[in-house]
Tab-separated table of C-alpha atoms in Angstrom:
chain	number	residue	atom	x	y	z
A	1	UNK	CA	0.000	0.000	0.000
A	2	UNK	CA	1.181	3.537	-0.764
A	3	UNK	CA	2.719	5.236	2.450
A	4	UNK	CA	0.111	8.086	1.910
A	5	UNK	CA	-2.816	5.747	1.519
A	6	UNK	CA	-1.429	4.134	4.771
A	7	UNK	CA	-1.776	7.378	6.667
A	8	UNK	CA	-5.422	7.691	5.706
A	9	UNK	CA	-6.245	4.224	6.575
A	10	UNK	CA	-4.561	4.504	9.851
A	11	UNK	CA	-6.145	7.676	10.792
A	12	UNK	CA	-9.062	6.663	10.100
A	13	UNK	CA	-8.961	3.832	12.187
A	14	UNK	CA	-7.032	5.543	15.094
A	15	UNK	CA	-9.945	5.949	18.199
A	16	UNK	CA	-8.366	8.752	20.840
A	17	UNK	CA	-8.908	7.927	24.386
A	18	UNK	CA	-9.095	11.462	25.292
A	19	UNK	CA	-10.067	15.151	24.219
A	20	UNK	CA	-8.918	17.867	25.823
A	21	UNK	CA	-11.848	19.798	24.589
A	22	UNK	CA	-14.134	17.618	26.973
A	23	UNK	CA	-12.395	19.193	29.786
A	24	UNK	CA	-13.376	22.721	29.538
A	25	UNK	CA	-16.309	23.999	30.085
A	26	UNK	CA	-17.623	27.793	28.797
A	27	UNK	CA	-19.317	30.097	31.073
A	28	UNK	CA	-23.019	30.148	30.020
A	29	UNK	CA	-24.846	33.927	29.809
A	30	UNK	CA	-28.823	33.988	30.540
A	31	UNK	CA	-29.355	38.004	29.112
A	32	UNK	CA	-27.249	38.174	25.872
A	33	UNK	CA	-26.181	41.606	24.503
A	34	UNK	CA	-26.952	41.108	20.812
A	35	UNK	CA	-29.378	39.666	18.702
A	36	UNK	CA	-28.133	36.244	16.239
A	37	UNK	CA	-27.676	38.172	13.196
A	38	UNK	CA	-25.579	40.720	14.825
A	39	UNK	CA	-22.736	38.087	15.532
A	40	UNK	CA	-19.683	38.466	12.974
A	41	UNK	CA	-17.385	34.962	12.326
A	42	UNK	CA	-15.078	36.738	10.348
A	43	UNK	CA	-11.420	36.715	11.476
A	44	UNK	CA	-7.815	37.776	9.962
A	45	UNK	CA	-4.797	36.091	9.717
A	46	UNK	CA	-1.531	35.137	7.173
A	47	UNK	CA	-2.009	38.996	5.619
A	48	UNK	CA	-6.133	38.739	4.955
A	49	UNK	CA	-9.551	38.551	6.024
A	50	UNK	CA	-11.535	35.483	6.642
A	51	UNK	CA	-15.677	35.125	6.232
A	52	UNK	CA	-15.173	32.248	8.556
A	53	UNK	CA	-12.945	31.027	11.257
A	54	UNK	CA	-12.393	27.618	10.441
A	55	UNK	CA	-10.992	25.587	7.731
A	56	UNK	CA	-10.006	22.385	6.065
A	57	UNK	CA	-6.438	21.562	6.946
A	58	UNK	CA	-3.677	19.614	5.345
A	59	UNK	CA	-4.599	16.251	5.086
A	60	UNK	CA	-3.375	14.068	2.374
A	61	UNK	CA	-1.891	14.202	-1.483
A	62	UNK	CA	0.469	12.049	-3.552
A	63	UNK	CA	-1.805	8.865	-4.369
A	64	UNK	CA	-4.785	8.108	-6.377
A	65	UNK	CA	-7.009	7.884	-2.907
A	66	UNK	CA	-5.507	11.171	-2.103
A	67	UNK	CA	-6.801	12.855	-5.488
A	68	UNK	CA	-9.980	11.292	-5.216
A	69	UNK	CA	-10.081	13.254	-1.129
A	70	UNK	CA	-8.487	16.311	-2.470
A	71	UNK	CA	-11.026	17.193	-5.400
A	72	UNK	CA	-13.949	16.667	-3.061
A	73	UNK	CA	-12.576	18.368	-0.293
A	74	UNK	CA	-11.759	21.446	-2.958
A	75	UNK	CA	-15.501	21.014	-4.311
A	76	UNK	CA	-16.394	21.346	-0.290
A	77	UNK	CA	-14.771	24.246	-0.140
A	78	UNK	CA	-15.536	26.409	-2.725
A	79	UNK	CA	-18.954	25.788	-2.416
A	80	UNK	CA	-19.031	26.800	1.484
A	81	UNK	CA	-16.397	29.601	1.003
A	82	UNK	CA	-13.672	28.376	3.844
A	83	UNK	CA	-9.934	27.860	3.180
A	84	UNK	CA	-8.725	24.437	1.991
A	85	UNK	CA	-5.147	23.197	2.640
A	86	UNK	CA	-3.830	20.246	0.883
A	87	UNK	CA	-1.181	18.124	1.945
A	88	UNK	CA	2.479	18.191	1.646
A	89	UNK	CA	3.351	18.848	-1.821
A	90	UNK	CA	6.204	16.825	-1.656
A	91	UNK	CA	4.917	13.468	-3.440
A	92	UNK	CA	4.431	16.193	-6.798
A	93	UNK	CA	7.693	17.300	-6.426
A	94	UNK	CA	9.202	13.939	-6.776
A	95	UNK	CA	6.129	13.022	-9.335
A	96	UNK	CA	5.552	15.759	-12.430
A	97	UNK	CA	3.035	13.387	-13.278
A	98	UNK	CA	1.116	13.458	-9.856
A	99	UNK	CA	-2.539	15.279	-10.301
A	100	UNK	CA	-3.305	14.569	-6.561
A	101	UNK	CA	-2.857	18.775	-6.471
A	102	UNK	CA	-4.335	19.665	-8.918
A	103	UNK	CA	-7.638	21.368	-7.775
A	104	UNK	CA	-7.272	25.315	-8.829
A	105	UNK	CA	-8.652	24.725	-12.300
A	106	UNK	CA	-11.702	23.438	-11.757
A	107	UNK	CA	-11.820	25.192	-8.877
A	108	UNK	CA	-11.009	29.097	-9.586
A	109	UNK	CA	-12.740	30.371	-6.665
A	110	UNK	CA	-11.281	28.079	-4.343
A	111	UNK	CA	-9.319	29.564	-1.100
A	112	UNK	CA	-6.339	27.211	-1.434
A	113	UNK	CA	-3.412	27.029	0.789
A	114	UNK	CA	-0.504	24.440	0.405
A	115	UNK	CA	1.805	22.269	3.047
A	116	UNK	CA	5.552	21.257	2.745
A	117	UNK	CA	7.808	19.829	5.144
A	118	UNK	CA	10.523	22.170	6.972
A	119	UNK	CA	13.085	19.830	5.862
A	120	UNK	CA	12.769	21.141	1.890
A	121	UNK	CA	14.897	23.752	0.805
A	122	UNK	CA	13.589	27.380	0.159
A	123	UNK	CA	13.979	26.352	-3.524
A	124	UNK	CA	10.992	23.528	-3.171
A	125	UNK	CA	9.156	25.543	-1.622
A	126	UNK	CA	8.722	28.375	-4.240
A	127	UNK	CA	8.554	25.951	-6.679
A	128	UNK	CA	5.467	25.155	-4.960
A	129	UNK	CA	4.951	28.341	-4.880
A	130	UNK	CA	4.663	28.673	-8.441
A	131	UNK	CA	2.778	25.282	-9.522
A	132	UNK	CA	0.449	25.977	-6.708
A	133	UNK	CA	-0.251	29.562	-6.221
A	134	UNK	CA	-1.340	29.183	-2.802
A	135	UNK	CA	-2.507	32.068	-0.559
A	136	UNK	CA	0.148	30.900	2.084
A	137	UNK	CA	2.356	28.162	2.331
A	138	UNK	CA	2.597	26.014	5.463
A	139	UNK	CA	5.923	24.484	6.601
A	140	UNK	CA	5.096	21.722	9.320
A	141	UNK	CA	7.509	20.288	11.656
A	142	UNK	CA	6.873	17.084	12.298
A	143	UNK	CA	10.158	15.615	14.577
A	144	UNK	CA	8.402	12.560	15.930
A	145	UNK	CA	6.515	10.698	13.111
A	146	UNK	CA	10.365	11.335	11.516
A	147	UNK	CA	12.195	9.471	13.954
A	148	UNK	CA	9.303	6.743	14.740
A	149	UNK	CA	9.322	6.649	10.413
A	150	UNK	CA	11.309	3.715	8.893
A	151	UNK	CA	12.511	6.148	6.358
A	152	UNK	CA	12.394	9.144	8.124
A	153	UNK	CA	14.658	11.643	8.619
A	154	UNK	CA	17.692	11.625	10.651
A	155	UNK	CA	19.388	14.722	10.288
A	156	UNK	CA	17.952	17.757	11.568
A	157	UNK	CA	20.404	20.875	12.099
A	158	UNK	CA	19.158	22.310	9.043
A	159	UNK	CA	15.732	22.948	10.062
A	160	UNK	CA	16.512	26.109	11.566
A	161	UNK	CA	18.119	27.479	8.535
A	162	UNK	CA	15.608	25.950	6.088
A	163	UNK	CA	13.190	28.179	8.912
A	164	UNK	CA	15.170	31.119	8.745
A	165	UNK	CA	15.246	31.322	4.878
A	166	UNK	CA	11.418	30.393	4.376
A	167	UNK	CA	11.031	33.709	6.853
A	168	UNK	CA	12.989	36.037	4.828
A	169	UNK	CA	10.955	37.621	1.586
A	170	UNK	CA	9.389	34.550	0.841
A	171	UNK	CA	6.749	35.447	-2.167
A	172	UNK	CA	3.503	34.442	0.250
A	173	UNK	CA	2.774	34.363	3.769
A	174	UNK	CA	4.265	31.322	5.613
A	175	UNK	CA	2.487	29.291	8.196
A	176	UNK	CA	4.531	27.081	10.920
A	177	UNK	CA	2.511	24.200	11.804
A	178	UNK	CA	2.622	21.176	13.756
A	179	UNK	CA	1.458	17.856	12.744
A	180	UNK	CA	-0.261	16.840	16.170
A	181	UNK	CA	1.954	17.125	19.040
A	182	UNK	CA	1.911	20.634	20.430
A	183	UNK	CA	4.040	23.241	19.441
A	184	UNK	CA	6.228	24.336	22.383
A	185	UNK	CA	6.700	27.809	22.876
A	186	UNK	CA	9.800	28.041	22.713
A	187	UNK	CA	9.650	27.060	19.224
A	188	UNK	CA	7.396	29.667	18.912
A	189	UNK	CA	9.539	32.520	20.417
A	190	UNK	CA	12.886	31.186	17.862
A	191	UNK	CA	10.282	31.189	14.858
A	192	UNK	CA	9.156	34.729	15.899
A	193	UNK	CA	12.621	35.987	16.257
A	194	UNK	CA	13.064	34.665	12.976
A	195	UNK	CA	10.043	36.556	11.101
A	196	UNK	CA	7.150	33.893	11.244
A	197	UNK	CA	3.926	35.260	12.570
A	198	UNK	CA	1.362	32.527	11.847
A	199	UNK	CA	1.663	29.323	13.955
A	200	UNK	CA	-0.755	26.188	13.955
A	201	UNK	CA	0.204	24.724	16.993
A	202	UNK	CA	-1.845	21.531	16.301
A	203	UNK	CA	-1.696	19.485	19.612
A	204	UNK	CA	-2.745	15.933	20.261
A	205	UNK	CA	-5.875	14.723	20.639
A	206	UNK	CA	-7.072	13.614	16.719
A	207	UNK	CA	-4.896	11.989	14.271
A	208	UNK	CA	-1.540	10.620	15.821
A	209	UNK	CA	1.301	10.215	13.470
A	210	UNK	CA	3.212	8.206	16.141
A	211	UNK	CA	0.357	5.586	15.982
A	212	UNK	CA	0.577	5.585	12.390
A	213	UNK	CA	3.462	5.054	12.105
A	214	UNK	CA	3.657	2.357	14.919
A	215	UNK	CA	1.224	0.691	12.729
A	216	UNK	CA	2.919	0.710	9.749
A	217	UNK	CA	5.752	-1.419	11.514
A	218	UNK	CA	7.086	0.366	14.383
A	219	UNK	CA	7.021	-1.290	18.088
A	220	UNK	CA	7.099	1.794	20.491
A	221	UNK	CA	3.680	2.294	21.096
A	222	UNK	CA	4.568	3.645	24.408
A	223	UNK	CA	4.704	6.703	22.548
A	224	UNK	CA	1.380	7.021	21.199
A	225	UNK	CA	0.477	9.639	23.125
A	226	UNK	CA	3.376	11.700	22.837
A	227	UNK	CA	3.325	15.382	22.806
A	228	UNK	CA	0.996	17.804	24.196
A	229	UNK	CA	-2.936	18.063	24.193
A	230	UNK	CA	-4.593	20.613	21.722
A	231	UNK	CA	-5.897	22.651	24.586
A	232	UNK	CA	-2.898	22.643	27.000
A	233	UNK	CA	-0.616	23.785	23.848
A	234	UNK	CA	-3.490	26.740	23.806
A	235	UNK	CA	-3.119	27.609	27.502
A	236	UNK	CA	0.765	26.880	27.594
A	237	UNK	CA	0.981	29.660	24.276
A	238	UNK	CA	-1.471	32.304	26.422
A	239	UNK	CA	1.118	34.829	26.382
A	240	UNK	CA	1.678	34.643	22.900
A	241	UNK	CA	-1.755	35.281	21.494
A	242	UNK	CA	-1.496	39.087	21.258
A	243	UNK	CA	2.497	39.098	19.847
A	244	UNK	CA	1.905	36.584	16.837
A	245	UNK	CA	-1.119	34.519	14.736
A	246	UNK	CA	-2.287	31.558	16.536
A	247	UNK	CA	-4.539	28.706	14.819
A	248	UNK	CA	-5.743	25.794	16.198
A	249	UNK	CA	-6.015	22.174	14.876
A	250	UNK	CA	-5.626	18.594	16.549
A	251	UNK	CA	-9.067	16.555	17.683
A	252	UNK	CA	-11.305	19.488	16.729
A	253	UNK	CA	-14.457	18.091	16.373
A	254	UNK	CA	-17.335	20.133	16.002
A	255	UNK	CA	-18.532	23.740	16.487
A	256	UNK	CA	-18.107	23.760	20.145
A	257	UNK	CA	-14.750	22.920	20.091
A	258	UNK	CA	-14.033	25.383	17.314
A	259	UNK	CA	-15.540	28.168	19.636
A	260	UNK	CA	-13.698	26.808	22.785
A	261	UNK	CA	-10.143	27.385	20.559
A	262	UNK	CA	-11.566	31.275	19.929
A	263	UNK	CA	-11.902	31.341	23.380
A	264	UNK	CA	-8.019	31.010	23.855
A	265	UNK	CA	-6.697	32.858	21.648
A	266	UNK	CA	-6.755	31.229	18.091
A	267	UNK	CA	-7.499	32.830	15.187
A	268	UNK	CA	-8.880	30.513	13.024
A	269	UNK	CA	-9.316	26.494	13.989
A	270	UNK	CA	-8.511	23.971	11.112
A	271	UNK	CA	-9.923	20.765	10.878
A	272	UNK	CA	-8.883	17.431	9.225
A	273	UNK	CA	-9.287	14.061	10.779
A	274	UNK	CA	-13.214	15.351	11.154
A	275	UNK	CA	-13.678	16.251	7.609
A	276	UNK	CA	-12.048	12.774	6.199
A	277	UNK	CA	-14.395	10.992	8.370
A	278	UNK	CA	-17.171	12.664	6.605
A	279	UNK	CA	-15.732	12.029	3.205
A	280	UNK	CA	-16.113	8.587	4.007
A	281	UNK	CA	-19.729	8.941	5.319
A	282	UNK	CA	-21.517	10.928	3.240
A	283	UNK	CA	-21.981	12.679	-0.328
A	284	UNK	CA	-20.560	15.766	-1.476
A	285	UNK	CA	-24.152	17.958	-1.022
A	286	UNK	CA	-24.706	16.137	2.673
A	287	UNK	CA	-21.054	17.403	3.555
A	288	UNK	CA	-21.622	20.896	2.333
A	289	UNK	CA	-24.737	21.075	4.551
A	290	UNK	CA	-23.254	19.751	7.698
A	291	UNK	CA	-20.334	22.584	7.389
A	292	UNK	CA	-23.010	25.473	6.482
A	293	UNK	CA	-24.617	24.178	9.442
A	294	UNK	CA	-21.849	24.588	11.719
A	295	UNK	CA	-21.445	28.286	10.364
A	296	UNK	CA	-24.986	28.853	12.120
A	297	UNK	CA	-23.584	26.530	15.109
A	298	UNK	CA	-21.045	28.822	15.854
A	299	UNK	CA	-23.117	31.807	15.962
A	300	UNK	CA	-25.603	30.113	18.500
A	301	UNK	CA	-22.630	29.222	20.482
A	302	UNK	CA	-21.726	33.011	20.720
A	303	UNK	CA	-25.010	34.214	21.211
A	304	UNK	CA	-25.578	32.224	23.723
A	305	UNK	CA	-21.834	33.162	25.311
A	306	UNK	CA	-22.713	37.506	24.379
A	307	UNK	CA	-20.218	37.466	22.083
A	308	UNK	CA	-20.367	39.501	19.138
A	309	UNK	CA	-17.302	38.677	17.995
A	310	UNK	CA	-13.839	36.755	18.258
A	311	UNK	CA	-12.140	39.662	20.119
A	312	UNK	CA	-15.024	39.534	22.892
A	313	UNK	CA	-15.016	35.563	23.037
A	314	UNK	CA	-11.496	36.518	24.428
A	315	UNK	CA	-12.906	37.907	27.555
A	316	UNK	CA	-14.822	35.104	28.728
A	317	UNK	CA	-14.806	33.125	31.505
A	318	UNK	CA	-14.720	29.203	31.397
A	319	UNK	CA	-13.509	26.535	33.561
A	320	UNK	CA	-11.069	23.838	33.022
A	321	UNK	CA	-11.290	20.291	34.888
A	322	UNK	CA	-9.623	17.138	35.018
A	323	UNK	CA	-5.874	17.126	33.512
A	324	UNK	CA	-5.968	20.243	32.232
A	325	UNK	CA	-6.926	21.564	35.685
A	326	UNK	CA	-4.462	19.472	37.472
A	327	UNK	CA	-1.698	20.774	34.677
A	328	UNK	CA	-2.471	24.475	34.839
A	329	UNK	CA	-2.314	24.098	38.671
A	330	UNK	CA	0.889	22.075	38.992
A	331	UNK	CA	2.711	23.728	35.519
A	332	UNK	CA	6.125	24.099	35.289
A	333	UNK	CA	6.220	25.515	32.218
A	334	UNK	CA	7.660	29.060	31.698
A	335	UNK	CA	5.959	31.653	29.387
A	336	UNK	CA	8.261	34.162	29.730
């Protein structure tokens, strides 16, 4: 089986034993301040406006499976006006001949966004770039599912330098993201020093790429579960959400849990593990209404919190329980 196809079969079949989202809890308001139509869901972030503040993140490319995903995730997102990310781009860079991209023609309206690996030279990168012609490009870091890979990566002092270069006049905005283990901040203080300004921190809680790749052959399944919770990665980057972009992504799985990452500080959520599962369930049109039904999710959700928009869910109260309580309380992690 392709090593991409692998990943979506794996992820698919991954079940998470815990959600960090379950453990906080928003503070309910009885009189609201504004009526449902007065609530705006529009955001900013990597140099432009948003309608919406979620969006389909990097998932898959580089297989036939994959381009069969892609062009109805594309369709998905056109039609419902949020951003779509594809995959790494690195499969087409090895493959001329791979059409697993290849959704901006029959999709001219599409908000499309691209991911590549940190470990590809500035010169891959605007030649995605140029075959592409994403909005923004993000560069993930992804040191685990590297080491726990077979054929993974084993150097890594070039990172920063591949890092420093993607930050310097690079011809579109560049997003850092994680793949699903939490984005430590001081990663996100040496990117910052650097000149990156958008960071999808990406913690665990959905789609594990050390259980992927455990399944694909590996025998450390002790680290399943490594990295950092979507949530704490949130709370642990609190000081940071006024000096740089922060989005949200890992085990996001419905509106609520979209509104609880506005709540701390994201700018935008993305989703993946969530939309593939629906890919699987249901047709094109049935997808398109589930996700216009969020839209109208999320505004209940804000009503119901008096929020009129992301800047005053900000100011909310809530209350955390269980690890995340016990983690906040005992934390030995420094934030300044």
């Amino acid at each position: 089986m392709n090593r991409k196809d692998e990943h979506i079969y794996y992820a698919l079949k991954q079940k998470s034993n815990y959600n960090s989202f379950d453990e906080i809890e928003l503070i309910h308001r009885s009189l609201p301040e504004y009526d449902l139509e007065e609530i705006d869901l529009s955001t900013y972030f990597a140099g432009r406006d948003w309608e919406y503040p979620f969006y389909i993140n990097a998932m898959t490319g580089g297989s036939k499976q994959a381009e069969v995903i892609n062009r109805k995730l594309a369709m998905i997102a056109e039609k419902c006006g949020i951003l779509f990310v594809t995959g790494s781009y690195s499969a087409a860079l090895k493959n001329s001949e791979d059409q697993s991209f290849a959704v901006r023609n029959s999709h001219p309206n599409l908000l499309l966004a691209t991911n590549l690996g940190i470990d590809k030279p500035i010169e891959m990168g605007l030649r995605t770039v140029k075959e592409m012609d994403p909005i923004f490009l993000q560069v993930h870091v992804n040191l685990m599912q590297e080491l726990l890979m077979p054929e993974g990566e084993r150097v890594f002092h070039d990172w920063k330098q591949h890092l420093a270069e993607y930050a310097r006049n690079f011809p579109v905005p560049v997003v850092l993201k994680e793949v699903g283990f939490g984005m430590d901040i001081r990663t996100i203080e040496l990117a910052s020093n650097l000149g990156i300004q958008t960071f999808d921190i990406s913690g665990r809680g959905g789609t594990s790429f050390a259980y992927i790749e455990n399944c694909r052959g590996g025998n450390r399944d002790y680290l399943n579960d490594w990295g950092q919770s979507t949530v704490q990665t949130l709370l642990n980057a609190s000081d940071w959400v006024d000096r740089v972009e922060i989005l949200a992504s890992g085990g996001v799985r419905n509106p609520l849990d979209i509104v609880k990452s506005l709540v701390l500080g994201a700018k935008a959520v993305g989703l993946s593990r969530t939309i593939l599962e629906l890919t699987t369930k249901y047709p094109v049109e049935q997808i398109i209404e589930i996700i216009e039904n969020w839209k109208k999710d999320i505004r209940i959700i804000m009503c119901a919190l008096s929020c009129k928009n992301l800047k005053e869910l900000r100011e909310i109260d809530y209350l955390l329980y269980g690890k995340l309580a016990q983690a906040t309380k005992n934390s030995k992690v420094k934030n300044d």
